[in-house]
């Protein structure tokens, strides 16, 4: 079970206060000082990602940028555009060779990152995982994981599906089966449905990493399975595709339910229209912001402040609360690049 140790609102407010009291002068490349923190090197943290250009990670990158600005650090965003593990491993090894001050990596493969993680730690470079993590029995020695508890989220989504669909055929779409950022979710959905004992036939369908392929796969499945009672997905691209097909064929009016994950604009719009029942917000901004904070404190304390695994949570977005997402444009959801205070 993932331990939850998210920063409290008070803690975040304290960090913000430190920023407001910081010197207005621009820190040099060799040193920086914010608030009550002592002068320190301008540490560089490297984020290794599996889909570097995917819009889901826009708020994650904003979170990284904001934390680096707050704490006087820099970052690099590297990895693969198409979930190629070998490319991710190569960029992680390059970061180690370049003597990065800390590494955050999406551990989408159960074993491929074990050796580079060991090499980094042996070189004194702290390593965190974010967004995706290795299984609990893994020998990988990363210091902490910041992200959603993926299997538990799948269980909760499975329970939600059970409240919508009492029986019949239900499909779960997944972009890249086996990838540790989404496979645990569909495993949780499968187990929740199986353990319920309800007469539901649950099947899993791969859609691919490209949005156009996902849309085509969802449509092809529906056209071949028009008796389906529910269509759900465990990744953002597949979820918006489910919404588009639900709208195209007016499936909600036929009693078919749909839902999934993440906050793509199309997904939110389909919820507002009543074509999707729900999506899940996993707070991608925090998946960038918190790793920077934890790596910074680790460096500042000489390793005494050990990183702590942090569950960024699960919030169901439904027709009852989707307007808050549609009407408010912020960096926290990736819908705006402007720095602003949302609350009063």
Short mmCIF file of C-alpha atoms in Angstrom, two decimals:
data_model
loop_
_atom_site.label_atom_id
_atom_site.label_comp_id
_atom_site.label_asym_id
_atom_site.label_seq_id
_atom_site.Cartn_x
_atom_site.Cartn_y
_atom_site.Cartn_z
CA UNK A 1 0.00 0.00 0.00
CA UNK A 2 1.34 3.43 -0.90
CA UNK A 3 1.99 5.64 2.10
CA UNK A 4 0.39 9.06 1.83
CA UNK A 5 2.49 11.99 2.96
CA UNK A 6 1.30 14.87 0.84
CA UNK A 7 2.36 18.38 1.80
CA UNK A 8 -0.32 20.10 3.83
CA UNK A 9 -1.91 23.37 2.76
CA UNK A 10 -0.03 24.99 5.64
CA UNK A 11 3.26 23.65 4.31
CA UNK A 12 2.60 24.97 0.85
CA UNK A 13 1.58 28.34 2.29
CA UNK A 14 4.86 28.47 4.19
CA UNK A 15 6.80 27.83 0.99
CA UNK A 16 4.84 30.58 -0.74
CA UNK A 17 5.66 32.94 2.13
CA UNK A 18 9.33 32.13 1.74
CA UNK A 19 9.09 33.02 -1.94
CA UNK A 20 7.41 36.36 -1.22
CA UNK A 21 10.19 37.27 1.21
CA UNK A 22 12.99 36.25 -1.16
CA UNK A 23 15.40 38.76 -2.64
CA UNK A 24 14.22 40.28 -5.89
CA UNK A 25 17.66 39.86 -7.42
CA UNK A 26 18.14 37.09 -9.98
CA UNK A 27 20.15 34.19 -8.50
CA UNK A 28 23.41 33.32 -10.19
CA UNK A 29 24.02 30.00 -11.90
CA UNK A 30 26.31 28.98 -9.05
CA UNK A 31 24.22 29.89 -6.04
CA UNK A 32 20.78 30.87 -4.80
CA UNK A 33 19.01 31.80 -1.60
CA UNK A 34 15.25 31.89 -0.97
CA UNK A 35 13.39 32.97 2.14
CA UNK A 36 15.07 31.56 5.25
CA UNK A 37 17.05 28.93 3.34
CA UNK A 38 20.84 29.39 3.28
CA UNK A 39 22.63 30.13 0.04
CA UNK A 40 22.91 26.94 -1.97
CA UNK A 41 23.98 25.75 -5.42
CA UNK A 42 21.41 26.11 -8.18
CA UNK A 43 20.77 22.38 -8.31
CA UNK A 44 19.64 20.78 -11.57
CA UNK A 45 17.05 18.03 -11.46
CA UNK A 46 16.38 15.78 -14.46
CA UNK A 47 12.91 14.42 -15.17
CA UNK A 48 12.82 11.30 -17.33
CA UNK A 49 9.42 10.85 -18.98
CA UNK A 50 7.82 8.23 -21.24
CA UNK A 51 5.72 10.59 -23.41
CA UNK A 52 7.55 13.90 -23.29
CA UNK A 53 5.18 15.75 -25.65
CA UNK A 54 1.91 14.39 -24.24
CA UNK A 55 -0.50 17.14 -23.16
CA UNK A 56 -1.26 15.28 -19.92
CA UNK A 57 2.13 16.38 -18.57
CA UNK A 58 1.66 20.09 -19.31
CA UNK A 59 0.58 20.80 -15.71
CA UNK A 60 3.36 18.49 -14.47
CA UNK A 61 5.91 20.66 -16.22
CA UNK A 62 4.26 23.79 -14.84
CA UNK A 63 4.59 22.26 -11.38
CA UNK A 64 8.28 21.60 -11.98
CA UNK A 65 8.82 25.14 -13.27
CA UNK A 66 7.00 26.72 -10.33
CA UNK A 67 8.87 24.67 -7.73
CA UNK A 68 12.22 25.43 -9.37
CA UNK A 69 11.41 29.16 -9.42
CA UNK A 70 10.36 28.98 -5.78
CA UNK A 71 13.46 27.12 -4.62
CA UNK A 72 16.16 28.44 -6.94
CA UNK A 73 16.74 25.27 -8.99
CA UNK A 74 16.71 24.28 -12.66
CA UNK A 75 15.40 21.22 -14.47
CA UNK A 76 15.66 19.22 -17.67
CA UNK A 77 12.77 17.31 -19.30
CA UNK A 78 13.98 14.26 -21.24
CA UNK A 79 12.97 10.73 -22.20
CA UNK A 80 10.86 9.28 -25.01
CA UNK A 81 7.96 10.64 -27.02
CA UNK A 82 6.50 7.17 -27.62
CA UNK A 83 7.04 5.14 -24.42
CA UNK A 84 10.25 3.52 -25.67
CA UNK A 85 11.92 2.24 -22.52
CA UNK A 86 15.35 2.02 -24.16
CA UNK A 87 15.25 5.75 -24.96
CA UNK A 88 14.29 6.53 -21.37
CA UNK A 89 17.12 4.40 -20.01
CA UNK A 90 19.60 6.11 -22.36
CA UNK A 91 18.55 9.59 -21.20
CA UNK A 92 18.68 8.51 -17.55
CA UNK A 93 22.21 7.18 -18.04
CA UNK A 94 23.15 10.45 -19.74
CA UNK A 95 21.85 12.38 -16.72
CA UNK A 96 23.99 10.23 -14.43
CA UNK A 97 27.06 10.82 -16.59
CA UNK A 98 26.35 14.56 -16.57
CA UNK A 99 26.22 14.44 -12.74
CA UNK A 100 22.64 15.63 -12.32
CA UNK A 101 21.82 16.71 -8.78
CA UNK A 102 18.68 14.56 -8.70
CA UNK A 103 16.57 12.42 -11.00
CA UNK A 104 12.82 11.84 -11.16
CA UNK A 105 11.77 9.03 -13.49
CA UNK A 106 8.46 7.52 -14.54
CA UNK A 107 9.14 3.84 -13.84
CA UNK A 108 6.92 2.33 -16.53
CA UNK A 109 8.92 -0.92 -16.76
CA UNK A 110 9.35 -3.34 -13.82
CA UNK A 111 13.06 -4.06 -14.35
CA UNK A 112 14.66 -1.81 -17.01
CA UNK A 113 15.47 1.03 -14.61
CA UNK A 114 16.96 -1.06 -11.81
CA UNK A 115 20.58 -0.78 -13.00
CA UNK A 116 20.51 2.96 -13.77
CA UNK A 117 18.79 3.65 -10.44
CA UNK A 118 21.53 1.71 -8.64
CA UNK A 119 24.20 3.56 -10.64
CA UNK A 120 22.70 6.94 -9.78
CA UNK A 121 22.42 6.20 -6.07
CA UNK A 122 25.98 4.86 -6.02
CA UNK A 123 27.08 8.17 -7.55
CA UNK A 124 25.27 10.09 -4.80
CA UNK A 125 22.37 11.15 -7.04
CA UNK A 126 18.94 10.80 -5.39
CA UNK A 127 16.30 9.08 -7.53
CA UNK A 128 12.52 9.40 -7.19
CA UNK A 129 9.76 7.91 -9.30
CA UNK A 130 6.71 9.89 -10.36
CA UNK A 131 3.48 9.08 -12.22
CA UNK A 132 4.47 5.39 -12.55
CA UNK A 133 6.19 3.07 -10.10
CA UNK A 134 7.61 -0.44 -9.85
CA UNK A 135 5.70 -3.19 -7.99
CA UNK A 136 6.02 -3.27 -4.20
CA UNK A 137 8.28 -6.37 -4.31
CA UNK A 138 10.68 -4.80 -6.82
CA UNK A 139 14.42 -4.66 -6.04
CA UNK A 140 14.52 -1.13 -7.49
CA UNK A 141 15.94 1.18 -4.82
CA UNK A 142 14.33 4.48 -5.81
CA UNK A 143 13.85 6.59 -2.68
CA UNK A 144 10.13 7.39 -3.01
CA UNK A 145 7.17 7.50 -5.41
CA UNK A 146 5.07 10.61 -6.04
CA UNK A 147 1.85 9.89 -7.89
CA UNK A 148 -1.49 8.18 -7.77
CA UNK A 149 -1.83 4.80 -6.11
CA UNK A 150 -2.66 3.22 -9.44
CA UNK A 151 -4.03 -0.16 -8.40
CA UNK A 152 -6.16 1.33 -5.64
CA UNK A 153 -7.51 3.89 -8.08
CA UNK A 154 -8.48 1.02 -10.37
CA UNK A 155 -10.34 -0.64 -7.52
CA UNK A 156 -12.26 2.58 -6.84
CA UNK A 157 -13.07 3.07 -10.50
CA UNK A 158 -14.20 -0.56 -10.62
CA UNK A 159 -16.58 0.09 -7.75
CA UNK A 160 -17.91 3.14 -9.57
CA UNK A 161 -18.47 1.06 -12.70
CA UNK A 162 -20.38 -1.50 -10.63
CA UNK A 163 -22.72 1.26 -9.45
CA UNK A 164 -23.47 2.14 -13.09
CA UNK A 165 -23.59 -1.27 -14.79
CA UNK A 166 -25.32 -4.16 -12.98
CA UNK A 167 -24.69 -6.80 -15.66
CA UNK A 168 -23.59 -7.44 -19.23
CA UNK A 169 -20.48 -6.79 -21.29
CA UNK A 170 -18.05 -4.10 -20.11
CA UNK A 171 -14.82 -3.15 -21.87
CA UNK A 172 -11.70 -1.51 -20.50
CA UNK A 173 -9.50 0.31 -23.04
CA UNK A 174 -5.76 0.67 -22.36
CA UNK A 175 -3.25 2.46 -24.57
CA UNK A 176 -0.17 0.37 -23.81
CA UNK A 177 -0.80 -2.89 -21.93
CA UNK A 178 1.91 -3.74 -19.41
CA UNK A 179 3.04 -0.15 -18.93
CA UNK A 180 3.22 0.50 -15.19
CA UNK A 181 1.58 3.93 -15.40
CA UNK A 182 -1.75 2.36 -16.48
CA UNK A 183 -1.69 -1.45 -16.22
CA UNK A 184 -2.25 -1.43 -12.43
CA UNK A 185 -5.43 0.60 -12.99
CA UNK A 186 -7.02 -1.92 -15.32
CA UNK A 187 -5.89 -4.71 -13.00
CA UNK A 188 -7.75 -2.97 -10.17
CA UNK A 189 -10.90 -2.56 -12.28
CA UNK A 190 -10.77 -6.22 -13.28
CA UNK A 191 -10.37 -7.37 -9.68
CA UNK A 192 -13.18 -5.12 -8.37
CA UNK A 193 -15.60 -6.48 -10.96
CA UNK A 194 -14.49 -10.09 -10.49
CA UNK A 195 -14.71 -9.91 -6.70
CA UNK A 196 -18.20 -8.38 -6.84
CA UNK A 197 -19.69 -11.59 -8.17
CA UNK A 198 -21.96 -9.60 -10.50
CA UNK A 199 -22.75 -11.10 -13.93
CA UNK A 200 -20.41 -8.78 -15.81
CA UNK A 201 -18.14 -9.93 -18.61
CA UNK A 202 -15.10 -7.63 -18.49
CA UNK A 203 -12.66 -7.53 -21.41
CA UNK A 204 -9.50 -5.50 -22.04
CA UNK A 205 -8.69 -3.89 -25.39
CA UNK A 206 -5.41 -2.23 -26.40
CA UNK A 207 -5.79 1.07 -28.26
CA UNK A 208 -2.23 2.26 -28.92
CA UNK A 209 -0.27 5.32 -27.86
CA UNK A 210 -1.42 7.69 -30.64
CA UNK A 211 -4.75 9.47 -30.18
CA UNK A 212 -5.94 8.76 -33.73
CA UNK A 213 -5.26 5.06 -33.23
CA UNK A 214 -7.11 5.11 -29.92
CA UNK A 215 -10.19 6.69 -31.48
CA UNK A 216 -10.20 4.15 -34.31
CA UNK A 217 -9.80 1.24 -31.87
CA UNK A 218 -12.69 2.40 -29.66
CA UNK A 219 -14.97 2.90 -32.64
CA UNK A 220 -14.07 -0.48 -34.14
CA UNK A 221 -14.77 -2.20 -30.85
CA UNK A 222 -18.19 -0.58 -30.48
CA UNK A 223 -19.24 -1.37 -34.05
CA UNK A 224 -18.39 -5.01 -33.42
CA UNK A 225 -19.97 -5.16 -29.94
CA UNK A 226 -23.14 -3.09 -30.00
CA UNK A 227 -24.55 -5.00 -27.02
CA UNK A 228 -21.86 -3.55 -24.73
CA UNK A 229 -23.21 -1.97 -21.53
CA UNK A 230 -20.16 0.05 -20.51
CA UNK A 231 -17.00 1.43 -22.15
CA UNK A 232 -14.26 2.70 -19.87
CA UNK A 233 -10.58 3.58 -20.22
CA UNK A 234 -7.48 3.89 -18.03
CA UNK A 235 -5.55 6.57 -19.95
CA UNK A 236 -6.37 10.06 -21.13
CA UNK A 237 -6.33 9.49 -24.88
CA UNK A 238 -8.53 6.41 -24.71
CA UNK A 239 -10.93 8.18 -22.34
CA UNK A 240 -11.50 11.12 -24.66
CA UNK A 241 -11.96 8.63 -27.51
CA UNK A 242 -14.65 6.82 -25.55
CA UNK A 243 -16.40 10.16 -25.07
CA UNK A 244 -16.23 10.97 -28.78
CA UNK A 245 -17.70 7.59 -29.77
CA UNK A 246 -20.37 7.87 -27.07
CA UNK A 247 -21.40 11.19 -28.60
CA UNK A 248 -21.17 10.08 -32.25
CA UNK A 249 -23.51 7.13 -31.75
CA UNK A 250 -25.63 8.72 -28.98
CA UNK A 251 -24.81 5.81 -26.69
CA UNK A 252 -25.80 7.48 -23.41
CA UNK A 253 -29.39 7.64 -24.68
CA UNK A 254 -29.16 3.90 -25.29
CA UNK A 255 -28.22 3.23 -21.66
CA UNK A 256 -24.51 2.67 -22.28
CA UNK A 257 -22.14 4.14 -19.69
CA UNK A 258 -18.62 5.48 -20.15
CA UNK A 259 -15.77 7.02 -18.22
CA UNK A 260 -12.06 6.98 -17.53
CA UNK A 261 -9.09 9.08 -16.49
CA UNK A 262 -7.53 12.52 -16.84
CA UNK A 263 -8.62 15.99 -17.78
CA UNK A 264 -8.33 16.39 -21.53
CA UNK A 265 -10.62 19.23 -22.73
CA UNK A 266 -12.60 16.81 -24.92
CA UNK A 267 -13.18 14.52 -21.93
CA UNK A 268 -14.42 17.37 -19.75
CA UNK A 269 -16.70 18.57 -22.53
CA UNK A 270 -18.17 15.09 -23.00
CA UNK A 271 -18.93 14.89 -19.28
CA UNK A 272 -20.66 18.27 -19.43
CA UNK A 273 -22.76 17.06 -22.38
CA UNK A 274 -23.74 13.89 -20.53
CA UNK A 275 -21.89 11.49 -22.83
CA UNK A 276 -19.39 10.38 -20.18
CA UNK A 277 -20.30 9.58 -16.58
CA UNK A 278 -16.95 10.49 -15.03
CA UNK A 279 -13.23 10.96 -15.31
CA UNK A 280 -10.52 10.85 -12.64
CA UNK A 281 -8.25 13.74 -11.64
CA UNK A 282 -4.86 12.53 -10.36
CA UNK A 283 -3.37 16.03 -9.86
CA UNK A 284 -0.57 16.00 -12.45
CA UNK A 285 0.69 19.40 -11.25
CA UNK A 286 1.70 17.88 -7.93
CA UNK A 287 3.53 15.08 -9.75
CA UNK A 288 5.97 17.73 -10.93
CA UNK A 289 5.96 20.15 -8.01
CA UNK A 290 6.47 17.68 -5.17
CA UNK A 291 9.46 15.77 -6.63
CA UNK A 292 11.35 19.07 -6.96
CA UNK A 293 10.55 19.97 -3.33
CA UNK A 294 11.64 16.56 -2.06
CA UNK A 295 14.85 16.48 -4.11
CA UNK A 296 15.66 20.03 -2.99
CA UNK A 297 15.21 19.17 0.70
CA UNK A 298 17.27 16.01 0.26
CA UNK A 299 20.14 18.03 -1.20
CA UNK A 300 19.80 20.87 1.30
CA UNK A 301 19.84 18.50 4.28
CA UNK A 302 22.67 16.33 3.00
CA UNK A 303 20.28 13.39 2.72
CA UNK A 304 18.85 13.69 6.24
CA UNK A 305 15.46 14.75 4.86
CA UNK A 306 14.58 11.49 3.15
CA UNK A 307 11.97 11.65 0.36
CA UNK A 308 8.56 10.29 1.32
CA UNK A 309 6.15 8.44 -0.97
CA UNK A 310 3.19 10.69 -1.67
CA UNK A 311 -0.20 9.69 -3.07
CA UNK A 312 -1.47 12.54 -5.25
CA UNK A 313 -4.94 11.10 -4.91
CA UNK A 314 -8.11 10.47 -6.85
CA UNK A 315 -11.05 12.78 -7.46
CA UNK A 316 -14.05 11.75 -9.53
CA UNK A 317 -15.05 14.51 -11.94
CA UNK A 318 -18.71 14.17 -12.90
CA UNK A 319 -21.43 16.40 -14.33
CA UNK A 320 -21.97 17.77 -10.82
CA UNK A 321 -18.49 19.31 -10.54
CA UNK A 322 -17.09 19.50 -14.08
CA UNK A 323 -18.01 23.18 -14.56
CA UNK A 324 -15.27 24.22 -12.13
CA UNK A 325 -12.73 22.65 -14.51
CA UNK A 326 -14.32 24.10 -17.63
CA UNK A 327 -14.71 27.66 -16.34
CA UNK A 328 -11.36 28.06 -14.57
CA UNK A 329 -8.17 28.15 -16.65
CA UNK A 330 -5.07 27.46 -14.53
CA UNK A 331 -1.56 26.05 -14.56
CA UNK A 332 -2.75 23.44 -12.05
CA UNK A 333 -4.79 21.66 -14.72
CA UNK A 334 -2.64 22.74 -17.68
CA UNK A 335 -5.39 24.82 -19.28
CA UNK A 336 -3.45 28.10 -18.98
CA UNK A 337 0.20 29.10 -18.67
CA UNK A 338 -0.59 32.21 -16.62
CA UNK A 339 0.39 32.58 -12.99
CA UNK A 340 -2.71 33.64 -11.06
CA UNK A 341 -4.51 33.34 -7.76
CA UNK A 342 -7.74 31.41 -8.33
CA UNK A 343 -9.28 31.73 -4.85
CA UNK A 344 -9.97 34.98 -3.03
#
